[in-house]
Structure formats: structure tokens, C-alpha cells
Coordinates of C-alpha atoms in Angstrom, one line a residue:
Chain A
X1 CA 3.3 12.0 -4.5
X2 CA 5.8 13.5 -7.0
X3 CA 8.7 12.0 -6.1
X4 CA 9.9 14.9 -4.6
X5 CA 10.5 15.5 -1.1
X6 CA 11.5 18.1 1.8
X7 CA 12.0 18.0 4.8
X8 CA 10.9 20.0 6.9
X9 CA 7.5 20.6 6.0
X10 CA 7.7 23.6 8.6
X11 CA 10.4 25.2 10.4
X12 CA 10.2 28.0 12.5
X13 CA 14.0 29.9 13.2
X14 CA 15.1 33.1 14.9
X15 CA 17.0 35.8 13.2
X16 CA 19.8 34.1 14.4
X17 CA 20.1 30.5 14.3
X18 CA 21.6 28.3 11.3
X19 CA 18.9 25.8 9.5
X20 CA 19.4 23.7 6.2
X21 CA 16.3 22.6 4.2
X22 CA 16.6 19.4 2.3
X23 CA 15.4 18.4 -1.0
X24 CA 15.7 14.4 -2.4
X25 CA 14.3 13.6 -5.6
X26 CA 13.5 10.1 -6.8
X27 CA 13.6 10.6 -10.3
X28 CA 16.6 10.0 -11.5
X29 CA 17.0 13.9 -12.7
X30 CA 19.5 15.4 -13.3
X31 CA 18.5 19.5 -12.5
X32 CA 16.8 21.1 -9.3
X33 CA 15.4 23.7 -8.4
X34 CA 15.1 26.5 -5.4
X35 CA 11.7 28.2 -5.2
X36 CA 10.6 31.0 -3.3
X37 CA 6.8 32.1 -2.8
X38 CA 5.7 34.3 -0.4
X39 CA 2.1 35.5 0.5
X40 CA 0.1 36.6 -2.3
X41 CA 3.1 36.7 -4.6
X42 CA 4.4 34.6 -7.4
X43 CA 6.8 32.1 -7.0
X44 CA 9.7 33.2 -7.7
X45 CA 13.1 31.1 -8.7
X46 CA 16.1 31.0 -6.7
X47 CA 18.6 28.9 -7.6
X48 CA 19.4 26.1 -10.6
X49 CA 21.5 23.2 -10.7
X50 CA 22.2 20.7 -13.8
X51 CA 24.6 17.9 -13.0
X52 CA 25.6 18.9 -9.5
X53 CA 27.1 22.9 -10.9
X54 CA 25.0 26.0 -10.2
X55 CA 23.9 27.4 -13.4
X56 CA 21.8 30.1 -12.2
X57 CA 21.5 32.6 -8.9
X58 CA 18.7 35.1 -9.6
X59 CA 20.4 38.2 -7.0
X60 CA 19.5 35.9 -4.1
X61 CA 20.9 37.4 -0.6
X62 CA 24.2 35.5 0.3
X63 CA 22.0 34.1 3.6
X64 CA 20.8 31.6 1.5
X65 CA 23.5 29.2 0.4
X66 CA 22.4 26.3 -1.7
X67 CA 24.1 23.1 -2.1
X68 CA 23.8 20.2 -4.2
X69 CA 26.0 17.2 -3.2
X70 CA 24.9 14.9 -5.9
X71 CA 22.2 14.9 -8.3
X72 CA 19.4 13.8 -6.3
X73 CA 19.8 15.8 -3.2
X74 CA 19.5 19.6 -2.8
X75 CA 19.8 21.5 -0.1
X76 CA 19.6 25.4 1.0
X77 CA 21.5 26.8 4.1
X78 CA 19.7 29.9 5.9
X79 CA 22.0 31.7 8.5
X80 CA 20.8 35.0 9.8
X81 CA 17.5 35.4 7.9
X82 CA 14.9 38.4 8.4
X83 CA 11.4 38.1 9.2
X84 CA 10.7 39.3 5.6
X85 CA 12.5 35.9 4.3
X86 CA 9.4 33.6 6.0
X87 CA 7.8 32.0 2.6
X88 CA 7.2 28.7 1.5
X89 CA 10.1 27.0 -0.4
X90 CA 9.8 25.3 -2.8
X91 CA 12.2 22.4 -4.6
X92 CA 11.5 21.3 -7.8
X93 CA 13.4 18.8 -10.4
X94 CA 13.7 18.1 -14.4
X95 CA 15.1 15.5 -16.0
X96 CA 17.7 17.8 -17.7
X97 CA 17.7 16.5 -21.3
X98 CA 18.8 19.2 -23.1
X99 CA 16.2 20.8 -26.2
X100 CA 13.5 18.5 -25.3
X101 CA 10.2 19.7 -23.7
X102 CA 11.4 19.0 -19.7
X103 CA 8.6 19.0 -17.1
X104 CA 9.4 20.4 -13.6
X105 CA 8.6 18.3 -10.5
X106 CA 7.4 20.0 -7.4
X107 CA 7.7 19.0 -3.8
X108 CA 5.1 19.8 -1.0
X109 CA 7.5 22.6 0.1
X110 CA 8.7 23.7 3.7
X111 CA 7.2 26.5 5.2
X112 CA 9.6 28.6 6.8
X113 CA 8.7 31.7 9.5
X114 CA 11.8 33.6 10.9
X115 CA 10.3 35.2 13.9
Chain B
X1 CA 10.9 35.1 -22.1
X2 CA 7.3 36.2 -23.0
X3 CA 5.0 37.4 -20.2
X4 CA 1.3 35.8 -20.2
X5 CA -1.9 37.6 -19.1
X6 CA -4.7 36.0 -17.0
X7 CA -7.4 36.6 -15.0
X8 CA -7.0 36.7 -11.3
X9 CA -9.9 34.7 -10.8
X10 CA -12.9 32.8 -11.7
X11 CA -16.4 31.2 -9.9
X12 CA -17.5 28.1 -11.0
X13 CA -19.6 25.3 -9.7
X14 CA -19.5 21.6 -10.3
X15 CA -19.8 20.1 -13.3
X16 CA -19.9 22.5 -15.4
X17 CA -16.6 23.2 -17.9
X18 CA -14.4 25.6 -17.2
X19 CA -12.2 27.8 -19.8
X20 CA -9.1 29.8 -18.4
X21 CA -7.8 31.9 -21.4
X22 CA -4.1 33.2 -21.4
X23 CA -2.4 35.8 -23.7
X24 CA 1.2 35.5 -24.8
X25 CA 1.7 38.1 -27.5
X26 CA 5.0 37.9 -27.6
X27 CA 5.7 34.1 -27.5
X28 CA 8.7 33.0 -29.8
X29 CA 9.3 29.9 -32.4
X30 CA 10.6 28.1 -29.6
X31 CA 8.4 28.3 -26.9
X32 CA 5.6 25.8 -25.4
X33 CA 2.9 27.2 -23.8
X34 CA 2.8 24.9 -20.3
X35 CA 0.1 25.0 -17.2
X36 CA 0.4 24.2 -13.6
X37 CA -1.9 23.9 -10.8
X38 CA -1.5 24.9 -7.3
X39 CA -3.7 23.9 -4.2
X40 CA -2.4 25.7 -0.9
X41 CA 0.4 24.9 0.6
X42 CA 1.6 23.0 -2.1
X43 CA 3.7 22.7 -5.1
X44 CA 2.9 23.3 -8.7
X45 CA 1.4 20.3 -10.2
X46 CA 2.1 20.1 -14.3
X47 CA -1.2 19.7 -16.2
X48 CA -0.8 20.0 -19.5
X49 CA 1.9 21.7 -22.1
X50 CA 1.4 22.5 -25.8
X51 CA 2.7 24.0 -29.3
X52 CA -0.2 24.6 -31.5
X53 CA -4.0 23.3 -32.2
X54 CA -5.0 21.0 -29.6
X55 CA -3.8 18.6 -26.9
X56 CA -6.1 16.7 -24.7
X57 CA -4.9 14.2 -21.5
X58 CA -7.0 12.6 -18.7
X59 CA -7.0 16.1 -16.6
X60 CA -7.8 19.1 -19.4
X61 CA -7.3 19.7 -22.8
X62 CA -5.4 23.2 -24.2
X63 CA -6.4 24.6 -27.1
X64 CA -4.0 26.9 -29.6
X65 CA -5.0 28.9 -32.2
X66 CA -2.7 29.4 -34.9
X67 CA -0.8 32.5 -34.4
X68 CA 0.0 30.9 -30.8
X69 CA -0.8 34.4 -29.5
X70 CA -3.1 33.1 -26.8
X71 CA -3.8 29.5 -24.9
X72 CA -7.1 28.2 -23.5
X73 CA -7.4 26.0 -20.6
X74 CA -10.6 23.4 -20.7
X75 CA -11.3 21.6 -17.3
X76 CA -14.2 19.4 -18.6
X77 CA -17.1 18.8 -15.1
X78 CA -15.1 20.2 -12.4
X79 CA -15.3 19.1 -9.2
X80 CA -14.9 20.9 -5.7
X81 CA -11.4 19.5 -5.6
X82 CA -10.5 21.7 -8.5
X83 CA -10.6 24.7 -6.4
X84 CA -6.9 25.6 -7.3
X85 CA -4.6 28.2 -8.5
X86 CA -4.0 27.8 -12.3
X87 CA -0.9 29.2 -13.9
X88 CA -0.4 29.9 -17.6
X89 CA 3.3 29.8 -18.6
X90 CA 5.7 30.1 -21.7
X91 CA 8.9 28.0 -22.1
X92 CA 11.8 28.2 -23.7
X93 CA 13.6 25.1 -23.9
X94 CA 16.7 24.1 -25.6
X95 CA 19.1 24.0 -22.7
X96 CA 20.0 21.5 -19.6
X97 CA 17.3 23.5 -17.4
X98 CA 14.4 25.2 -18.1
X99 CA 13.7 28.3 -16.9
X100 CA 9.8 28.9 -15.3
X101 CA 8.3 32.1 -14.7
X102 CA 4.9 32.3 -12.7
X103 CA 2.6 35.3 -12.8
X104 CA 0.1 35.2 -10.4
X105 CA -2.3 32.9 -11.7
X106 CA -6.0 32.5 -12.5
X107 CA -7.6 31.8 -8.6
X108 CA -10.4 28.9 -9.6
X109 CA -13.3 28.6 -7.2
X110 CA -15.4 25.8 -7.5
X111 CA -18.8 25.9 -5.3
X112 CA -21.6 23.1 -4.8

């Protein structure tokens, strides 16, 4: 237990239908993290929040929408995804403290298929 | 951000010690050199993070020579339940966020 969690752990979606994956941290951070890691690939990082404002979007496809409401929840909104987008995803938290060493904090992931 | 160098994968059995080496030529003044594990299905676990010499915790201990050019990973008697994927990483800190990028990893096998 990391104090991390999603929800789903698995979701299965069609090319068409509208899903949201939720992330809650119970750290008392203040950034999180979007992950992406498909099959025998690295993970790779989608999205970065400090304090509620996206910092960073590394060229994700606009079907993924993340959203952070506050600082302990994250979510990421998939419309319209391709079979290509099934991976495991990945939410992660730090506790933001700027020029410190700042560990990231995994959750257990949800594993997404788009059939 | 510097890239790190592993190897794919290594057998072991249990108890014995395992050493994962990592190269990071081109690490800079401000980076740590940081590992996480990964059982399938799962998230990254941090193990252990580092500047120079030697730091030790109840999991592994990572060893730094001086030029900080590479990083060695110690797992002292592993156990079946080791069986993971260990990634070797470089951070740059200094900001709000920090920044991770994983390489594929060093696939540890650990067999009876």
C-alpha cells in the first residue's frame, strides 16, 4: 500500500464510449502524475500537475484529457481511444517541495483494453 | 536529462547477492542517481536514491564511485519474491515536480 489509489484496476471500453480513470492520493502531496506503459515498453510520462495547474503534456493525443480538481485527486478522461491506447496507467504523486530530493509514489495502476 | 545503460536481464537464485550495474556518462552536478522496482502489473516501487559513495537501507545498498559515471545496485540474499523489473534512473531536481524517465530496465529472475 502506497497511499495511492485507482480505480478501476481494469476497464475494458470500445472505440467509442467515454471513461474517466481516477487517481486519490493520501499523502498530502502536492504533484501527480499520468503514466503510460504498454507491453514491453517503458513507461512513459503523460501528464504533471503541481498545485492543482498542468505543468507538463508530453504530445499526448487530445483523447486523453486529464484533470485535477484538487491536490489529492487526479483524474484522466478517454473519449474515443484506439486499440493501440490499451496499456496500463499509471498515477503517481510527490510531495512537490521544490530543490529537494522528491520521491514518486506509484499506484497499482488500471489496466485499460480498448477493444 | 542523462540516459542510463543496463542490462536487460539477469538469473539469479536465492540467497545469493545480486549486483545490477548502471552507466550514466553524462550525469550532471545536479542529479541523483534513483532506483525503482516493478513486479507485474504494478507500479514502480522506490528502493533506494543516491549522490556519491555509498548508501545502504533495509532493501539494498547503492554504491557510487567518484566520477558518478556509473551506479551499482546490491540486493544482499534475494529471495524468489525479488523476481522484479529493476530500473536505474537519473534526476534532476530543483523544481515543484520531478521529472522520471524509465529505460527498460534490468529483468531480475530469481530461481529456487
Amino acid at each position: 500500500e502506497t497511499g495511492v489509489t485507482q480505480t478501476p484496476r481494469h476497464l475494458v471500453m470500445g472505440m467509442t464510449n467515454k471513461k474517466s480513470l481516477k487517481c486519490e492520493q493520501h499523502l498530502g502531496h502536492n504533484a501527480m502524475y499520468w503514466y503510460k506503459q504498454s507491453a514491453k515498453k517503458p513507461l512513459e510520462l503523460m501528464f504533471v500537475y503541481s498545485l492543482e495547474e498542468r505543468v507538463e503534456n508530453n504530445s499526448v493525443p487530445s483523447r486523453f484529457s486529464p484533470e485535477c480538481p484538487n491536490s489529492s485527486h487526479l483524474f484522466l478522461h478517454l473519449h474515443t481511444l484506439q486499440p493501440e491506447d490499451s496499456a496500463l496507467y499509471l498515477c503517481a504523486s510527490s510531495s512537490g517541495t521544490s530543490g529537494l530530493a522528491d520521491t514518486q509514489y506509484f499506484g497499482p495502476g488500471t489496466r485499460l483494453t480498448v477493444l | 536529462l542523462a540516459k542510463t545503460t543496463q542490462p536487460i536481464s539477469m538469473d539469479s537464485y536465492e540467497g545469493q547477492e545480486v549486483n545490477i550495474t548502471c552507466s550514466h556518462n553524462n550525469i550532471a552536478t545536479n542529479d541523483y542517481i534513483t532506483w525503482y522496482q516493478q513486479f507485474p502489473s504494478q507500479g514502480p516501487r522506490f528502493i533506494i536514491q543516491g549522490y556519491k559513495t555509498k548508501v545502504t537501507n533495509e532493501v539494498a545498498s547503492l554504491f557510487i564511485p567518484a566520477d558518478r559515471k556509473s551506479s551499482t545496485l546490491s540486493l544482499p540474499r534475494v529471495s524468489l519474491s525479488d523476481t522484479a523489473v529493476y530500473y536505474c534512473l537519473v534526476v534532476s531536481y530543483g523544481g515543484a515536480t520531478n521529472k522520471l524517465i524509465f529505460g527498460t530496465g534490468t529483468l531480475l529472475a530469481v530461481q529456487p
